[in-house]
CSV table of C-alpha atoms in Angstrom, one decimal:
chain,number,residue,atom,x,y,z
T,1,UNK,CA,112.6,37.9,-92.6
T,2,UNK,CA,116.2,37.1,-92.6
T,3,UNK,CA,117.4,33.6,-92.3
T,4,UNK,CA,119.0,31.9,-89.3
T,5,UNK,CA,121.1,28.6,-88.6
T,6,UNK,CA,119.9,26.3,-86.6
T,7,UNK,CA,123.0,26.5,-84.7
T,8,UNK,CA,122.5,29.9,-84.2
T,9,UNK,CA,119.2,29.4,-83.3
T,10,UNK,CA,120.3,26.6,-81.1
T,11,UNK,CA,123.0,29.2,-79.2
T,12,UNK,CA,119.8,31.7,-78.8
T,13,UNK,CA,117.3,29.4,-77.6
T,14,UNK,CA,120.3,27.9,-74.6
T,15,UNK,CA,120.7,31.4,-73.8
T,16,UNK,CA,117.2,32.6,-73.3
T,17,UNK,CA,116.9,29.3,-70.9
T,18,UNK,CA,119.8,30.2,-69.1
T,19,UNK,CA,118.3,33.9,-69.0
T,20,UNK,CA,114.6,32.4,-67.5
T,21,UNK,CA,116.6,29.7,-64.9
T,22,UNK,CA,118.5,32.8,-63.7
T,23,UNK,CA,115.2,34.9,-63.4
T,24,UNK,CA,113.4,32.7,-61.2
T,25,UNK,CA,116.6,31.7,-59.1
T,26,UNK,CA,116.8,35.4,-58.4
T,27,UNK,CA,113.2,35.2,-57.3
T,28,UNK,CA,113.1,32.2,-55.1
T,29,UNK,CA,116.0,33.7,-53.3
T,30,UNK,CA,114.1,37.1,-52.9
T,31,UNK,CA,111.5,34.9,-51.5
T,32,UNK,CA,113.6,33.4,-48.9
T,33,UNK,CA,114.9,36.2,-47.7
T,34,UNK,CA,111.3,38.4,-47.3
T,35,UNK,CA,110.1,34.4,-45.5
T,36,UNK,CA,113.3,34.5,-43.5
T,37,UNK,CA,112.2,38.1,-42.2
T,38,UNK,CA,108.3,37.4,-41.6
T,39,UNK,CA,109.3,34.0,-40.1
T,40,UNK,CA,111.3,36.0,-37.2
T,41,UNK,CA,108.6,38.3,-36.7
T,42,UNK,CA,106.0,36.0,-36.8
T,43,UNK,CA,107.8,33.5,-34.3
T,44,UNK,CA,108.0,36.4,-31.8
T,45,UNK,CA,104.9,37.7,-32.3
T,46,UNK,CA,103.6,33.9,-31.5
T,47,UNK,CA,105.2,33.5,-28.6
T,48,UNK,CA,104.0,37.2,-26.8
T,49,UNK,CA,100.6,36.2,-28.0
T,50,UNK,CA,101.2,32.8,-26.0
T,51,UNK,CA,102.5,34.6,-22.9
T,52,UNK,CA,99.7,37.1,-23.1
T,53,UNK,CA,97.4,34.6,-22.8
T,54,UNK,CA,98.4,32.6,-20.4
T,55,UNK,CA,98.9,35.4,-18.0
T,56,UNK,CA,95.5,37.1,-18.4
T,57,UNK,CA,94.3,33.8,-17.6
T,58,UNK,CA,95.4,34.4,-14.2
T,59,UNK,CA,93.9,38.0,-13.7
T,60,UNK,CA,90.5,36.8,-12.4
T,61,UNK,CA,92.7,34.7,-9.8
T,62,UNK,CA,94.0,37.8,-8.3
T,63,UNK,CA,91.4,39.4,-8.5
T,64,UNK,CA,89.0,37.0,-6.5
T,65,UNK,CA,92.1,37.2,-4.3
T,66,UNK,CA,91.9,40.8,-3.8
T,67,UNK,CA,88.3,40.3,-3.0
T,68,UNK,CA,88.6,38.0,-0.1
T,69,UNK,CA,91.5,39.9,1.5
T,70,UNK,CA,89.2,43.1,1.1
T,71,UNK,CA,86.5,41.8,3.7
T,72,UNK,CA,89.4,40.9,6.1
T,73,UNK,CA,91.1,44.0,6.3
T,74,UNK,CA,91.3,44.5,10.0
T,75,UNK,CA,92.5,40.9,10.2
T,76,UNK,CA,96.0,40.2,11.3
T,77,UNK,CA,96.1,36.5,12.5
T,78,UNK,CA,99.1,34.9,10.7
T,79,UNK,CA,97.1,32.9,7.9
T,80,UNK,CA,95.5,36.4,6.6
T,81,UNK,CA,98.9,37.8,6.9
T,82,UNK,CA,100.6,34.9,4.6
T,83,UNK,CA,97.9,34.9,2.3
T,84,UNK,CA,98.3,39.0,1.7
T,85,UNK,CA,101.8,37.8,1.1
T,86,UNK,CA,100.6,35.6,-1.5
T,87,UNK,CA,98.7,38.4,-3.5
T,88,UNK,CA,102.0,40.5,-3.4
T,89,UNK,CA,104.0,37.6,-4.8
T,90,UNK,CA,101.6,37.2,-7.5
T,91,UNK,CA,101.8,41.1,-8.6
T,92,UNK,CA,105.6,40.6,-8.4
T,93,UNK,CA,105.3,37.1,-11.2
T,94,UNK,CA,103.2,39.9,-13.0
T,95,UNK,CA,105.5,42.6,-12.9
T,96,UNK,CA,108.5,40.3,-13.2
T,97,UNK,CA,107.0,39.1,-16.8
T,98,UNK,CA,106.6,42.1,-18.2
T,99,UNK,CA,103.0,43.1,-16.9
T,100,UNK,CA,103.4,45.7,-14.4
T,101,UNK,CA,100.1,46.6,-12.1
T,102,UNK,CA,98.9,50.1,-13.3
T,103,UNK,CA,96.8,52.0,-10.4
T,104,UNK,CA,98.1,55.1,-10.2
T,105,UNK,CA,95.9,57.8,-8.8
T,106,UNK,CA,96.3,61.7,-9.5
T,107,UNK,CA,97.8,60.9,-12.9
T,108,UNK,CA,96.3,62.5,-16.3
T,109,UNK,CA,93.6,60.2,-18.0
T,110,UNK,CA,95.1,58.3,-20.5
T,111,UNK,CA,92.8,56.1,-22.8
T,112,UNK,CA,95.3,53.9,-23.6
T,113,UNK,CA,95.9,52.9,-19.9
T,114,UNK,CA,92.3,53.5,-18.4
T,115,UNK,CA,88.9,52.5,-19.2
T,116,UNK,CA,86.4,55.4,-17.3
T,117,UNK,CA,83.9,53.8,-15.6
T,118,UNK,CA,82.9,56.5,-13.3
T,119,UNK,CA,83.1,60.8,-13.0
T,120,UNK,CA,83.9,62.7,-10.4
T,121,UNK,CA,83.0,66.4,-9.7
T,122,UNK,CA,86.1,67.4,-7.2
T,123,UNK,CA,87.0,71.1,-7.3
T,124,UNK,CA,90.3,70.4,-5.6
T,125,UNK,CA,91.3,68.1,-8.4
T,126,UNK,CA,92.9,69.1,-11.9
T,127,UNK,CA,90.3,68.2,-14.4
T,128,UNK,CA,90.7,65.0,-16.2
T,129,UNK,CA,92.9,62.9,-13.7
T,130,UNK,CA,92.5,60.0,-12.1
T,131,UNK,CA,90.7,60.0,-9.3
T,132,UNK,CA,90.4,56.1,-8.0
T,133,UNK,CA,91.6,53.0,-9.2
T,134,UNK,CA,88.2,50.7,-9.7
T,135,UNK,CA,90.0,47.2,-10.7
T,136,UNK,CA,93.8,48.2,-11.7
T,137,UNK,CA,95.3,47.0,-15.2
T,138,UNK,CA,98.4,44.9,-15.9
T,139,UNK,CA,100.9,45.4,-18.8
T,140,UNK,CA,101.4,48.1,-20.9
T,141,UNK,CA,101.8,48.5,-24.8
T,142,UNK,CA,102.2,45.1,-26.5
T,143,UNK,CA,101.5,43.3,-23.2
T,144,UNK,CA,98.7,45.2,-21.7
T,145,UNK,CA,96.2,42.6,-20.7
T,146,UNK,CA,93.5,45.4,-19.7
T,147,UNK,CA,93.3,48.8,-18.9
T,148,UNK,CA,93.0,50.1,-15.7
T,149,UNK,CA,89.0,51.0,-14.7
T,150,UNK,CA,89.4,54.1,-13.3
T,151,UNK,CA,87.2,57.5,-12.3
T,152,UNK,CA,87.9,60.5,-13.8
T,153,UNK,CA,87.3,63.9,-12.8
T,154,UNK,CA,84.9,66.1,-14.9
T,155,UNK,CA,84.7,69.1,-13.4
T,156,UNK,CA,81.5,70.6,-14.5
I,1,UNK,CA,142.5,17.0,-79.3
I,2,UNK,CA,139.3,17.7,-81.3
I,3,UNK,CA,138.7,21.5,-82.6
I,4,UNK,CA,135.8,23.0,-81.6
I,5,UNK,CA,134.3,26.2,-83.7
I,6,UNK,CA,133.7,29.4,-82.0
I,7,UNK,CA,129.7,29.2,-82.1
I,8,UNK,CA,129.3,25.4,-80.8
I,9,UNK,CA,131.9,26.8,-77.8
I,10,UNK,CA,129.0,29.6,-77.5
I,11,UNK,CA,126.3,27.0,-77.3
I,12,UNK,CA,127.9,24.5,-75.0
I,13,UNK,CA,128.5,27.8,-72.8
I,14,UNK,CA,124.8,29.2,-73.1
I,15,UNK,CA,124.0,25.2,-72.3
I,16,UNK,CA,126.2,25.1,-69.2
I,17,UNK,CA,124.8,28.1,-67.9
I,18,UNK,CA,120.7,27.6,-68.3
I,19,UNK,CA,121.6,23.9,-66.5
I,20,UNK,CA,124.2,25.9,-63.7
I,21,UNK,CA,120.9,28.0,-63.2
I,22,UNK,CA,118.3,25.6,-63.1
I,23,UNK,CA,120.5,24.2,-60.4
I,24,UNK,CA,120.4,26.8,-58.5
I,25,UNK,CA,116.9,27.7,-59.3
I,26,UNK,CA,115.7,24.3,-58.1
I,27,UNK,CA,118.1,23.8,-54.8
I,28,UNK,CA,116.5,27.2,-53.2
I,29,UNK,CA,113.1,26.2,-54.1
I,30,UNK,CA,114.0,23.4,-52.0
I,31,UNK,CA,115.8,25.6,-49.3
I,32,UNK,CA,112.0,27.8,-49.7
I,33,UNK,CA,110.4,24.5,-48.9
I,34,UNK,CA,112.2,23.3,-46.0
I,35,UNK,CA,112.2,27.0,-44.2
I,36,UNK,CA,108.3,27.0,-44.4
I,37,UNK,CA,108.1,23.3,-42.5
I,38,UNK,CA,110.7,24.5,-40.3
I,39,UNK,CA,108.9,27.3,-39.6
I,40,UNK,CA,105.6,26.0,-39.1
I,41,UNK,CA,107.3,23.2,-36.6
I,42,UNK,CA,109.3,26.4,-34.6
I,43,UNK,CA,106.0,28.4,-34.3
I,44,UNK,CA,104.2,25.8,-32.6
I,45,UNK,CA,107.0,24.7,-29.8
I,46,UNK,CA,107.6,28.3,-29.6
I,47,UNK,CA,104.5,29.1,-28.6
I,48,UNK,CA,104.4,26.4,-26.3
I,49,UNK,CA,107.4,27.2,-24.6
I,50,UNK,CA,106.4,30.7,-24.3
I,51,UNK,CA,103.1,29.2,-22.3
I,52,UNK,CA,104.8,26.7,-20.2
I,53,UNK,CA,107.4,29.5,-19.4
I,54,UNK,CA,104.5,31.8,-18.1
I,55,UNK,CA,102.6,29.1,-16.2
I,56,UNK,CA,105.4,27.5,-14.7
I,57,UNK,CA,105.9,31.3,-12.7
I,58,UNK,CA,102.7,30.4,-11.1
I,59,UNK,CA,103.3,27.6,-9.2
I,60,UNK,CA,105.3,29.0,-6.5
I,61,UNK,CA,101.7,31.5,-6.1
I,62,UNK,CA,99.8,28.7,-5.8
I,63,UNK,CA,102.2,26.6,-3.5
I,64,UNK,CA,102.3,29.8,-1.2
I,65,UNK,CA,98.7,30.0,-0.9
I,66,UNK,CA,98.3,26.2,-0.7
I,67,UNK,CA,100.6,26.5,2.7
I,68,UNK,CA,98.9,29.2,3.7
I,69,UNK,CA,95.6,27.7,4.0
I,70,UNK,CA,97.1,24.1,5.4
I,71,UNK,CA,97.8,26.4,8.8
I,72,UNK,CA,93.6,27.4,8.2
I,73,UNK,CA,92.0,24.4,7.7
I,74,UNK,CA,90.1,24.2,10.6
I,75,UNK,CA,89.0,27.7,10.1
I,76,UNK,CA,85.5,28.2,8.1
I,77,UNK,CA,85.2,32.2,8.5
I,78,UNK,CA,83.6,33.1,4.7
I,79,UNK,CA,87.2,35.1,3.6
I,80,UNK,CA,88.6,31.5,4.8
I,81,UNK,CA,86.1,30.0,2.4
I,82,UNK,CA,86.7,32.6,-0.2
I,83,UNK,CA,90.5,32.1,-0.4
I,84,UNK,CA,89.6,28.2,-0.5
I,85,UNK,CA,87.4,29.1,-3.7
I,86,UNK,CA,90.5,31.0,-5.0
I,87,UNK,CA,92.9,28.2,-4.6
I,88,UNK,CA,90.3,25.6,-6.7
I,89,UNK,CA,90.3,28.6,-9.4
I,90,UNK,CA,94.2,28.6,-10.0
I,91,UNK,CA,94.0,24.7,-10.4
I,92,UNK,CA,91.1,25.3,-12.7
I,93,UNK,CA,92.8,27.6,-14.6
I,94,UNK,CA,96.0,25.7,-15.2
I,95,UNK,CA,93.6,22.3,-16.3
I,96,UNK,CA,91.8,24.5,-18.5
I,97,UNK,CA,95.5,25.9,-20.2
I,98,UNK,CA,96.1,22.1,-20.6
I,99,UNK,CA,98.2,21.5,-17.0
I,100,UNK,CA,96.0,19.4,-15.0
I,101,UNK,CA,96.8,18.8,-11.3
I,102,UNK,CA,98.8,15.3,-10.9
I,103,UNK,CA,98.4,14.4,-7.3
I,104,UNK,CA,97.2,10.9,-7.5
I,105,UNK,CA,97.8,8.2,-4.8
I,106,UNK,CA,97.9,4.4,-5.1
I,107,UNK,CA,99.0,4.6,-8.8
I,108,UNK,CA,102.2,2.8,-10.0
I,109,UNK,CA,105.4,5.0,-9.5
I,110,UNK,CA,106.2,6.6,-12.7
I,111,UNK,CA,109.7,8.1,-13.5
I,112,UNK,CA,108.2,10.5,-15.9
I,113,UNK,CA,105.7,12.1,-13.8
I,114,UNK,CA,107.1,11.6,-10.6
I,115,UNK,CA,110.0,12.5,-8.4
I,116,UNK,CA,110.8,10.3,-5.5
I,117,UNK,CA,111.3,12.4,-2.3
I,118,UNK,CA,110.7,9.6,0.1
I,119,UNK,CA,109.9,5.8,0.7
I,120,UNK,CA,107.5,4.0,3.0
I,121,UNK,CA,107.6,0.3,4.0
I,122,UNK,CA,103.7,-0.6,4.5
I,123,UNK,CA,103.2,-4.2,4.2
I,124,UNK,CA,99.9,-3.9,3.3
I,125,UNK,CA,100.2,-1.4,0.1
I,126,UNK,CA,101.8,-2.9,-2.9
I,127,UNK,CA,105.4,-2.4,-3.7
I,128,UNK,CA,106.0,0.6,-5.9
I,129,UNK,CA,103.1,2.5,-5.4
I,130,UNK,CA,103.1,6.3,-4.6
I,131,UNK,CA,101.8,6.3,-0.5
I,132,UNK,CA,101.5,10.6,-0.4
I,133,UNK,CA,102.5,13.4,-2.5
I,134,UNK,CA,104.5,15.8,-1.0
I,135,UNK,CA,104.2,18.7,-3.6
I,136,UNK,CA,101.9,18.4,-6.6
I,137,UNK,CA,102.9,18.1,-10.3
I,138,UNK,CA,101.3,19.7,-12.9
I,139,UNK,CA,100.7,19.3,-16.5
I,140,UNK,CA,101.6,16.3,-18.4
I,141,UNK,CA,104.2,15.1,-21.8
I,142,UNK,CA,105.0,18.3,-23.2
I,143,UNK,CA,103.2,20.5,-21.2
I,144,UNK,CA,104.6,19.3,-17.3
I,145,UNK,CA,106.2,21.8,-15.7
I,146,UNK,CA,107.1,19.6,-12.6
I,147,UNK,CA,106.5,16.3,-12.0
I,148,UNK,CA,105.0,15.4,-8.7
I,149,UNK,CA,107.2,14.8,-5.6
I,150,UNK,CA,105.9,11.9,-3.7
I,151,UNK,CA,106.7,8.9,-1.0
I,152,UNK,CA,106.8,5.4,-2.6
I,153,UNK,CA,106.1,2.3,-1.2
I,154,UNK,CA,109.3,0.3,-1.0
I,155,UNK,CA,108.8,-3.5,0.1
I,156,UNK,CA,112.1,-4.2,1.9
């Protein structure tokens, strides 16, 4: 083996240390920068997750709304009338939000939009649309809350 | 000045180096550190903003139908008593998301919870305290979206 001063080896050993503090710097910072990225995603994510929530919280509200206003619907004294008023204000804070009402009728079934909870056998009707809107969804994508429970026709 | 040979120049260098990048090594592990508090600290208050954001688009729903039935309340028909049922569900629903109803009488006036919109002189409340509120607050600390508007007794 051939010999080496220790100043030499004292120059090799500075430079391998120089060599390791400049290999993990380099990492640390690539792990900044990939924390940096999930950090924004994940904060985003977080807060539609939040507002998601909170809204569908509110679906069984209008819904139960819905319901009384659907055993008055000959009524027009002014209290009924303000309180339909109310139900369309709450669709609009829906909508508004990014969670638009989805109860279209006549459109193609689309099972990322409707839940089938009933057939229909109408030989006027393409096959495979929607027939009648059950209980209608809100959002769509990222902020659906639910699909729309529709019936489909199946024509036999 | 002192001579220096070529190889102790090499050392000092290598030296100079391995501390320049333990340096920097050590400073973004400390930048790493403070990004993953930060980030734990923004999630939470961004998700929290996100919720009060979406609840506070409610109240004006529930404000609506609150007038709405204040022309009714003499009325018992059952859709009367169903939209009644509907009103005590959107206050449930905002306790249960952590924004309870503040509509308290008799309790001491309170800057952060409540927003004078009127005085009374009644000699036989004590001074200071709310008489009526005028428009509900809800929530409370971090979570109120309004504070309630109310008539305060003012001892003149």
């Amino acid at each position: 083996m051939p010999e080496e001063s220790p100043i030499a080896d004292g120059q090799d050993t500075a430079r391998e240390k120089a060599a390791e503090f400049e290999d993990r710097w380099r990492r640390t910072l690539a792990d900044l920068d990939n924390l940096r990225k999930r950090f924004s995603k994940d904060l985003g994510r977080g807060r539609l997750a939040s507002r998601n929530e909170a809204m569908a919280a509110w679906l069984p509200v209008l819904d139960n709304l819905e319901l009384a206003l659907s055993h008055a619907e000959e009524d027009t004294n002014p209290v009924m009338d303000g309180v339909r008023a109310v139900r369309d204000q709450a669709v609009d804070v829906l909508a508004r939000l990014g969670y638009p009402r989805q109860d279209e009728v006549g459109v193609p079934f689309d099972p990322h939009r409707h839940e089938v909870v009933g057939t229909a056998d109408d030989p006027d009707r393409p096959d495979g649309v929607v027939i009648s809107v059950v209980r209608p969804g809100y959002g769509e994508d990222e902020t659906q809350l639910r699909p729309a429970a529709v019936v489909v026709n199946r024509r036999g």
